[in-house]
Coordinates of N, CA and C and ligand atoms in Angstrom, one line a residue:
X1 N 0.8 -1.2 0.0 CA 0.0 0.0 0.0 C 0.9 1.3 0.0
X2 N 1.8 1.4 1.4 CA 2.8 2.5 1.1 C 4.6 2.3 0.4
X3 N 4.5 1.2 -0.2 CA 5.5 0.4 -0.1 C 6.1 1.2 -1.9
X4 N 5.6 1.6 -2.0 CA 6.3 2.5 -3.7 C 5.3 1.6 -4.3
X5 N 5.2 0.2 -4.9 CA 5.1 -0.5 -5.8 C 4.5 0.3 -7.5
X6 N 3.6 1.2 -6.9 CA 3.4 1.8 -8.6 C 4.7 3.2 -8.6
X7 N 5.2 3.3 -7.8 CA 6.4 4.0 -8.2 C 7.2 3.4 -9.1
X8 N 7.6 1.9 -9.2 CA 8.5 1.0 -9.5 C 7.7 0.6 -10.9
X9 N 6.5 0.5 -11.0 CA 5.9 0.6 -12.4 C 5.9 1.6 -13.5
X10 N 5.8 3.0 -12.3 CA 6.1 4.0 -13.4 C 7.7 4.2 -13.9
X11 N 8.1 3.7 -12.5 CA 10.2 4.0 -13.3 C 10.2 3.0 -14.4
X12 N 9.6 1.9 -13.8 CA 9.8 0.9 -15.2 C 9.1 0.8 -16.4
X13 N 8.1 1.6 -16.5 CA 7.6 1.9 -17.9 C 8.1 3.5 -18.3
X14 N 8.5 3.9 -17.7 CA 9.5 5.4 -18.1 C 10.4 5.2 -18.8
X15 N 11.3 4.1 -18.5 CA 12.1 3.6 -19.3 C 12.3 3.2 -20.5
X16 N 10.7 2.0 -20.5 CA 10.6 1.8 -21.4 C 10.4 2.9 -22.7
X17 N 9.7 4.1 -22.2 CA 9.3 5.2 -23.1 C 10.7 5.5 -23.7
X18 N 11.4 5.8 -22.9 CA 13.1 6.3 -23.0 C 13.5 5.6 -24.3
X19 N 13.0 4.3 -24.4 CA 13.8 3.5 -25.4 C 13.0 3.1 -26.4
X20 N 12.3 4.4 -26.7 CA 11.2 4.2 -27.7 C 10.0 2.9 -27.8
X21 N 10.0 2.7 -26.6 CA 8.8 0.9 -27.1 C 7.6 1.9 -27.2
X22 N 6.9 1.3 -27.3 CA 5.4 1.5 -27.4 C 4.5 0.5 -25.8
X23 N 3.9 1.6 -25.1 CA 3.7 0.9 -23.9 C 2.5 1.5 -23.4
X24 N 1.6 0.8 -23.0 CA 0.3 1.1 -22.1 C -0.1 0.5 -20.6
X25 N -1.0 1.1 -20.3 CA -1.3 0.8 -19.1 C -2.1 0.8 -18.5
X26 N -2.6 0.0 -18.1 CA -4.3 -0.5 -17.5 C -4.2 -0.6 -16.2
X27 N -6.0 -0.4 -15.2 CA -5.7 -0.6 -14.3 C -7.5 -1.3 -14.3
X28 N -7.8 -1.3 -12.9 CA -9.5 -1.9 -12.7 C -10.1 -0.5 -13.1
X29 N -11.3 -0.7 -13.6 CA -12.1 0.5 -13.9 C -12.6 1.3 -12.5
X30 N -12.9 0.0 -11.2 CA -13.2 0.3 -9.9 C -12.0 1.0 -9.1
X31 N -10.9 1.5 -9.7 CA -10.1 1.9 -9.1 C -9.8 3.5 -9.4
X32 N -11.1 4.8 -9.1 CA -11.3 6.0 -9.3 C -10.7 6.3 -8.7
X33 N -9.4 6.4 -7.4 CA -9.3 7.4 -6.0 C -9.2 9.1 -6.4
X34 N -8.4 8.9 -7.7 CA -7.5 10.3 -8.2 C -8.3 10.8 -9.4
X35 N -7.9 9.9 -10.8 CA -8.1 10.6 -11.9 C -8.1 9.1 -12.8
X36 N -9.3 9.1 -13.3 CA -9.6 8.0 -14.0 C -8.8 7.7 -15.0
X37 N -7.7 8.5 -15.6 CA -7.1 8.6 -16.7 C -5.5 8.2 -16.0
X38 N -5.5 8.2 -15.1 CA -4.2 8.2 -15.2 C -4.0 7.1 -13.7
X39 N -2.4 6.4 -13.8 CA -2.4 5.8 -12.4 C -1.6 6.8 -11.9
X40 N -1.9 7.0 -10.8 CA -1.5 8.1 -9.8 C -0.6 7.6 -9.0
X41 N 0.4 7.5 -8.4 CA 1.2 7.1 -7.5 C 1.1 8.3 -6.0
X42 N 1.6 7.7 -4.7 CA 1.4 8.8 -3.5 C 2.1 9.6 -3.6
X43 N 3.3 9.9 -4.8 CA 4.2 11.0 -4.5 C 4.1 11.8 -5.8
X44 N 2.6 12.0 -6.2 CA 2.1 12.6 -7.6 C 2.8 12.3 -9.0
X45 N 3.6 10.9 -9.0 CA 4.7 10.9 -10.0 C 4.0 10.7 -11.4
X46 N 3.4 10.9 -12.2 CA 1.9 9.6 -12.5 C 2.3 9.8 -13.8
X47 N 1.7 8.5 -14.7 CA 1.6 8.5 -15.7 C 0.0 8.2 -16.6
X48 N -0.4 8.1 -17.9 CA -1.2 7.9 -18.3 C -1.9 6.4 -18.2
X49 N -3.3 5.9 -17.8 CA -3.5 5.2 -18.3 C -5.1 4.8 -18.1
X50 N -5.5 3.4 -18.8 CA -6.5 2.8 -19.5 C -7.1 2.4 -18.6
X51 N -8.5 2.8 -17.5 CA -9.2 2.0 -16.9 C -10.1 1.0 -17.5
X52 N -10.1 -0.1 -17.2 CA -10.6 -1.6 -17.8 C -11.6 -2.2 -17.1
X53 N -12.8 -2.3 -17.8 CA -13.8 -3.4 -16.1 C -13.1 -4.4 -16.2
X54 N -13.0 -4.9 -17.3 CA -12.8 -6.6 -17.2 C -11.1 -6.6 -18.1
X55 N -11.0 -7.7 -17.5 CA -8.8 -8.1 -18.2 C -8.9 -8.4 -19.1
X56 N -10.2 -8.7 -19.8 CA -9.6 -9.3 -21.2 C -9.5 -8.0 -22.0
X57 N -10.0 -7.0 -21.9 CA -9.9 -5.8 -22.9 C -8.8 -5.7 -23.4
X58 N -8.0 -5.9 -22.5 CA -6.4 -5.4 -22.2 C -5.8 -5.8 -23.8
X59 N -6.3 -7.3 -24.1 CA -5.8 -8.1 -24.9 C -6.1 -7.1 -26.9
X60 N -7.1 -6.5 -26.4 CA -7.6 -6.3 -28.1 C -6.7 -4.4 -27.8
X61 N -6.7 -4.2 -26.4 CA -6.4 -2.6 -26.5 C -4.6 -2.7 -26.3
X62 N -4.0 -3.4 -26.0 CA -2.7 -3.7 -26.4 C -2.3 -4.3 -27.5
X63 N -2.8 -4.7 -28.7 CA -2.4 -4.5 -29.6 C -1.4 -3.6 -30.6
X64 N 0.1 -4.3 -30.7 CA 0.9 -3.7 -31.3 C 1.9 -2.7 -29.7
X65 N 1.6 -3.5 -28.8 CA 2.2 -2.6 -27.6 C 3.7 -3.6 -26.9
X66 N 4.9 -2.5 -27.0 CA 6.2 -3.8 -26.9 C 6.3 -4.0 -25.1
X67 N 5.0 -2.8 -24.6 CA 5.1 -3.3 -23.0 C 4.0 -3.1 -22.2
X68 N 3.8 -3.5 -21.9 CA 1.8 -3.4 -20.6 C 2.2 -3.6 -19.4
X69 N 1.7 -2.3 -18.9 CA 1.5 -1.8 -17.3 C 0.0 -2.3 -16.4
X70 N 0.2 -3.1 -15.5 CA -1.1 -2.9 -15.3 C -0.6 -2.7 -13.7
X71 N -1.9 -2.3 -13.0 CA -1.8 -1.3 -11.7 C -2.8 -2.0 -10.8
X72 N -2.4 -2.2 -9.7 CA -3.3 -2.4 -8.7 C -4.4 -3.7 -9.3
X73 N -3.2 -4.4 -9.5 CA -3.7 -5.8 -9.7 C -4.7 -6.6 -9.2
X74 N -4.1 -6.6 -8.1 CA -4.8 -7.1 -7.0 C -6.8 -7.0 -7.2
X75 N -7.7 -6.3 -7.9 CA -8.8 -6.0 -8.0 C -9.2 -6.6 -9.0
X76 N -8.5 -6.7 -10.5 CA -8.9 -7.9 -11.3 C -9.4 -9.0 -10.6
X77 N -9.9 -10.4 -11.4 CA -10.5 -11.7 -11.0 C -9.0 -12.4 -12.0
X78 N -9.0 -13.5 -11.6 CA -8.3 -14.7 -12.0 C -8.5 -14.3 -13.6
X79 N -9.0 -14.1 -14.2 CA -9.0 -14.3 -16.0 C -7.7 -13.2 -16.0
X80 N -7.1 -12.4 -15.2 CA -6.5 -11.7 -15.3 C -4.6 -12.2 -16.1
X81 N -4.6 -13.7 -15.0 CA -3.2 -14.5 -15.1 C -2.9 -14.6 -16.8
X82 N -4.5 -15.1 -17.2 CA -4.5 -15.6 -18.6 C -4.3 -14.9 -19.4
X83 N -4.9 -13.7 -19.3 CA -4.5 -12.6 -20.5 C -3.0 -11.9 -20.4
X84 N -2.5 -12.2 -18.8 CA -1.0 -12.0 -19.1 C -0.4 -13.0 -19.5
X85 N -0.6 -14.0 -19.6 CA 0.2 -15.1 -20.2 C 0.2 -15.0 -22.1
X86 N -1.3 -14.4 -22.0 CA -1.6 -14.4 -23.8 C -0.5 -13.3 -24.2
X87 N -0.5 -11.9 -23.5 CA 0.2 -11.1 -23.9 C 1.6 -11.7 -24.2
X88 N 2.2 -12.4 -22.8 CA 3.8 -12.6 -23.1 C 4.0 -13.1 -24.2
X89 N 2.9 -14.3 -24.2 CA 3.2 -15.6 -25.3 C 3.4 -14.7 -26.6
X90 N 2.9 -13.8 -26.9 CA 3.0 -13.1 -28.1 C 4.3 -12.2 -28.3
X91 N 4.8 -12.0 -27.1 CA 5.8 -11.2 -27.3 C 5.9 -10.0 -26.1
X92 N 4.7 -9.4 -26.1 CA 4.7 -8.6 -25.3 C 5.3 -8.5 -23.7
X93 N 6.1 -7.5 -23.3 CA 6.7 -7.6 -21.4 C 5.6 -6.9 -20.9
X94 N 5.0 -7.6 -20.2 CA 3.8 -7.5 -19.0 C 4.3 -7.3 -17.4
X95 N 4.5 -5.9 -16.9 CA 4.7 -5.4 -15.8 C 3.5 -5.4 -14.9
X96 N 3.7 -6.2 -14.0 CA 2.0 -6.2 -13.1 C 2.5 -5.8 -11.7
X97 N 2.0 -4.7 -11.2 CA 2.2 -3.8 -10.3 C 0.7 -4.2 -9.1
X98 N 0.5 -4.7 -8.2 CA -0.3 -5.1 -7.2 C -0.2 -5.5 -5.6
X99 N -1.3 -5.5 -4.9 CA -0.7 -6.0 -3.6 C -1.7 -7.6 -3.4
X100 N 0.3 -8.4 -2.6 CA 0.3 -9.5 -2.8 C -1.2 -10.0 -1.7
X101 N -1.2 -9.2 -0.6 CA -2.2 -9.7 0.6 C -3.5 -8.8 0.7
X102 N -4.2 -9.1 1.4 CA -5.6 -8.7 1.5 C -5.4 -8.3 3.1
X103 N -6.2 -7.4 3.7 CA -6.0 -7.2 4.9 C -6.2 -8.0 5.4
X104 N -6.8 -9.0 5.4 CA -6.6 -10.0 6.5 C -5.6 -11.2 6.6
X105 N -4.4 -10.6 5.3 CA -2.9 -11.3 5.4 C -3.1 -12.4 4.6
X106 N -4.3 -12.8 3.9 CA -4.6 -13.7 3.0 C -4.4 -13.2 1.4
X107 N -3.4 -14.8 0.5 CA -3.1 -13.9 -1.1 C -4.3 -12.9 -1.5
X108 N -4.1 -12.2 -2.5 CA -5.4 -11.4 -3.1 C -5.4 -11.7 -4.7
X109 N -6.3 -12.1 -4.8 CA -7.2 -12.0 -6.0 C -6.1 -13.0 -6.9
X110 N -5.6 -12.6 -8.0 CA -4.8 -13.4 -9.0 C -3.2 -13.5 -8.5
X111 N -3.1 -12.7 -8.0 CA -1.6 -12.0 -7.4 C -0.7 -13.4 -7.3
X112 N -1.2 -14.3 -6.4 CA -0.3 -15.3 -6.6 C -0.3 -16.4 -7.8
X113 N -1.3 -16.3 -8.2 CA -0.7 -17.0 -9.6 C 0.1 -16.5 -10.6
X114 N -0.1 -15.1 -10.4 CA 0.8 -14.1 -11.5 C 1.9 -14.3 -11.0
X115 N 2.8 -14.3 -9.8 CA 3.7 -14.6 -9.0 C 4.5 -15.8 -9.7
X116 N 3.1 -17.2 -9.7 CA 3.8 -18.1 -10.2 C 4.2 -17.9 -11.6
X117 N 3.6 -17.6 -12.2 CA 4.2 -17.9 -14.0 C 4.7 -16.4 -14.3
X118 N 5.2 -16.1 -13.0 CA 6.3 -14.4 -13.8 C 7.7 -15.1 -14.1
X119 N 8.2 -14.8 -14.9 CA 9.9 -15.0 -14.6 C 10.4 -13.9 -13.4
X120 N 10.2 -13.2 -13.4 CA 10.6 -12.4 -12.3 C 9.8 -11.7 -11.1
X121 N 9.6 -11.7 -10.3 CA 9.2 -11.3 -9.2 C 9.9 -10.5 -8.0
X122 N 9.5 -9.1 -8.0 CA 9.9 -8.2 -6.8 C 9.3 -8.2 -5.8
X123 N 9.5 -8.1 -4.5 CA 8.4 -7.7 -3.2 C 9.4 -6.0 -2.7
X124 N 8.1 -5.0 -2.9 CA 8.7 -3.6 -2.4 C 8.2 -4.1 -0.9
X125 N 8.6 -3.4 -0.1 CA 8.4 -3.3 1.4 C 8.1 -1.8 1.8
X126 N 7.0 -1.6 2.5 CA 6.9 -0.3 2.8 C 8.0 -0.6 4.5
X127 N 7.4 0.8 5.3 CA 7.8 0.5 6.8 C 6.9 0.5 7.7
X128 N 6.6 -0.6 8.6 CA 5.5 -0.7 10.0 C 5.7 0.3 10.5
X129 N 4.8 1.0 10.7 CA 4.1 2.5 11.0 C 4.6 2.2 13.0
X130 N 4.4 0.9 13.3 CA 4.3 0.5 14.6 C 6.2 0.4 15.6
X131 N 7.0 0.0 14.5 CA 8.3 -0.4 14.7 C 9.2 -0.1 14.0
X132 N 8.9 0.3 12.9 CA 10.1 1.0 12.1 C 10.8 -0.8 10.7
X133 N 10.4 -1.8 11.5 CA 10.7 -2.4 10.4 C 10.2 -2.5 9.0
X134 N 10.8 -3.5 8.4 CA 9.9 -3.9 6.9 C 8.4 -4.4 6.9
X135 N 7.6 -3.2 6.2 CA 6.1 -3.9 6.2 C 6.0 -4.7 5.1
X136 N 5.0 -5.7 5.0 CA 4.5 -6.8 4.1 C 2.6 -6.7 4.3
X137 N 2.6 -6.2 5.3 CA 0.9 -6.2 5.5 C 0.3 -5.3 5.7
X138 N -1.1 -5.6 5.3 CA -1.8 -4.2 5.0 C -2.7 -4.2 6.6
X139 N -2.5 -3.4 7.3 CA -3.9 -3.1 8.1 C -4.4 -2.8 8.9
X140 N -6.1 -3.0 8.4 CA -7.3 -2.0 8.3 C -7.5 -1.4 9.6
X141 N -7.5 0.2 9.7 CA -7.9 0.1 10.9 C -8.9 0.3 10.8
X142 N -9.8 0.6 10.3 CA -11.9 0.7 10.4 C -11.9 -0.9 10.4
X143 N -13.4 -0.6 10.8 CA -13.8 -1.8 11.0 C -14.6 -2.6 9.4
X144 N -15.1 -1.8 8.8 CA -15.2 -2.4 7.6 C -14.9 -3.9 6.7
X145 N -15.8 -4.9 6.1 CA -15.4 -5.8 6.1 C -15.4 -6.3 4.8
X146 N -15.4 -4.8 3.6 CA -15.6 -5.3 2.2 C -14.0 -5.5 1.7
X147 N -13.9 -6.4 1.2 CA -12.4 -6.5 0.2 C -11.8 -5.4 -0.4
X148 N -12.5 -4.8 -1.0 CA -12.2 -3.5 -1.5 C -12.9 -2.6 -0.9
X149 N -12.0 -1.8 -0.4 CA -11.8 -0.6 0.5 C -10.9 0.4 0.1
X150 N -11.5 1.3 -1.0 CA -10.0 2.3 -1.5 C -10.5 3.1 -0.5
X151 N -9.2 3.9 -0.7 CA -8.7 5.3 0.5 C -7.4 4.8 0.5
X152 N -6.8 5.7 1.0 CA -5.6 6.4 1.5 C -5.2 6.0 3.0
X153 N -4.2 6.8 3.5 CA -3.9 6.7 5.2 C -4.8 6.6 6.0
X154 N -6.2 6.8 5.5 CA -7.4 6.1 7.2 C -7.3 5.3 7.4
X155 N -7.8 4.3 6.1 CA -8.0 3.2 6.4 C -7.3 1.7 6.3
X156 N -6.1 2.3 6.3 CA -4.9 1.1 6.4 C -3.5 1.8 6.9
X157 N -3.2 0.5 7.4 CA -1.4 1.0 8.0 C -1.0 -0.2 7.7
X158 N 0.7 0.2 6.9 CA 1.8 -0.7 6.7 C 2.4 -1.2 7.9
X159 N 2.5 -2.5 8.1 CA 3.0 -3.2 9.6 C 3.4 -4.6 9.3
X160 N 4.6 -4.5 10.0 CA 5.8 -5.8 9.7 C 4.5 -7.4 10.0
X161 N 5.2 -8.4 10.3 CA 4.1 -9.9 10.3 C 4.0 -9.4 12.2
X162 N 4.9 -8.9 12.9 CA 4.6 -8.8 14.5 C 3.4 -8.3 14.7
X163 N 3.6 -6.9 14.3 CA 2.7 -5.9 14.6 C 1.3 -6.2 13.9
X164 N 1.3 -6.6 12.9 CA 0.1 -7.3 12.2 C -1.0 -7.9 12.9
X165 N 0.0 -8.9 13.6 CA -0.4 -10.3 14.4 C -1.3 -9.6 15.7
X166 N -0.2 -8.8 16.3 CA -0.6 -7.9 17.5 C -2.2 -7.2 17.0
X167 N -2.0 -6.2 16.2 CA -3.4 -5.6 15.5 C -4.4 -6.2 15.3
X168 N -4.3 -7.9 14.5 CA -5.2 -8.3 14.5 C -5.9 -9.2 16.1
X169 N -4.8 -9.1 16.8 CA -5.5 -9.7 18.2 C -6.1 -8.8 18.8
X170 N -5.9 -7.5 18.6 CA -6.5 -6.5 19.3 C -7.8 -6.3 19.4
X171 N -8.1 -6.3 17.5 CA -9.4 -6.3 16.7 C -10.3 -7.4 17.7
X172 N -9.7 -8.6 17.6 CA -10.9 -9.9 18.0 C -11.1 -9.6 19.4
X173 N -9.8 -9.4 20.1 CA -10.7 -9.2 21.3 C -11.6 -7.8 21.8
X174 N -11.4 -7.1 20.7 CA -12.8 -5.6 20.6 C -13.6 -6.3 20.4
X175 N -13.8 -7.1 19.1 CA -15.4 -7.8 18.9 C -15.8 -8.8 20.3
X176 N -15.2 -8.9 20.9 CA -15.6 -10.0 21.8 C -16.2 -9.3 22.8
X177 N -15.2 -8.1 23.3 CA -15.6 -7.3 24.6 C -17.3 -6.5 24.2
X178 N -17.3 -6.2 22.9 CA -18.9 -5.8 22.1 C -19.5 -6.6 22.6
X179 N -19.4 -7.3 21.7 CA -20.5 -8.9 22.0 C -21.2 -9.3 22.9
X180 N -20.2 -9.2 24.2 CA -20.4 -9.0 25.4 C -21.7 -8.4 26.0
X181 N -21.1 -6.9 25.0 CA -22.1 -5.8 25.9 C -23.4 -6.2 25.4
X182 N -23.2 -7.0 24.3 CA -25.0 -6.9 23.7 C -25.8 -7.8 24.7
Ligands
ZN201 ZN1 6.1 -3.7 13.3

């Protein structure tokens, strides 16, 4: 979430511009926070791109493209893997920029099967808001219980697997002390 990762997609499709490819970039259509046109990164770095409901678009609107960005992966459905695989198979370098976990520390959406059939795989790490170490996990501090949950700094914090663990014991024993009261 705060960990750069669409930073690392725009450096890496910047590049590719640098070197003349031809390159686009998609993200979920459900992913409005900023500006529908463009992925936005937190440090305003942003570049242009293609909101999509569904993954397969990607396939007829990358056409003739030597590289595809896609953003905030994690919000696609599984048909997602397949159309990156169709892309590569053709030629195309398919950059997939998403987060690996769900707040409740469980994979999300395609993310790990994209993992499996990437040749390459990075993990950015933000820093646990709690400790200063390396964060991997996202979370929620509202109580809220829909999977997707856009926003910003309210409603999530980056926090190492400790602090995580800690946070989510905190949560259950809130619901419990509720419960109670009813
Ligand atoms: Zn921590």
């Amino acid at each position: 979430m705060f960990s750069g990762k669409t930073e690392e997609l725009i450096r890496r499709l910047n590049r590719a511009k640098i070197a003349r490819q031809r390159v686009e970039i998609f993200k979920p259509a459900l992913d409005t926070r900023y500006h529908a046109e463009d992925v936005v990164s937190h440090n305003q770095n942003s570049i242009r791109s293609t909101p999509v409901p569904v993954a397969q678009e990607m396939l007829l609107l990358a056409a003739g493209c030597d590289v595809v960005g896609v953003d905030e992966a994690q919000f696609f459905d599984e048909s997602l893997v397949d159309v990156c695989v169709q892309l590569a198979n053709r030629g195309t370098r398919v950059i997939v920029a998403g987060l690996d976990m769900d707040y409740m520390g469980q994979p999300f959406g395609p993310m790990p099967a994209l993992m499996a059939v990437a040749e390459f795989v990075t993990k950015v790490h933000a820093i646990c808001v709690c400790c200063g170490e390396l964060a991997s996990y996202s979370f929620r501090v509202t109580a809220a219980e829909s999977k997707i949950l856009l926003g910003e700094t309210d409603a999530y914090e980056a926090r190492c697997r400790y602090c995580f663990q800690e946070g989510m014991r905190e949560k259950a024993a809130e619901t419990t002390s509720q419960a109670e009261l009813k």
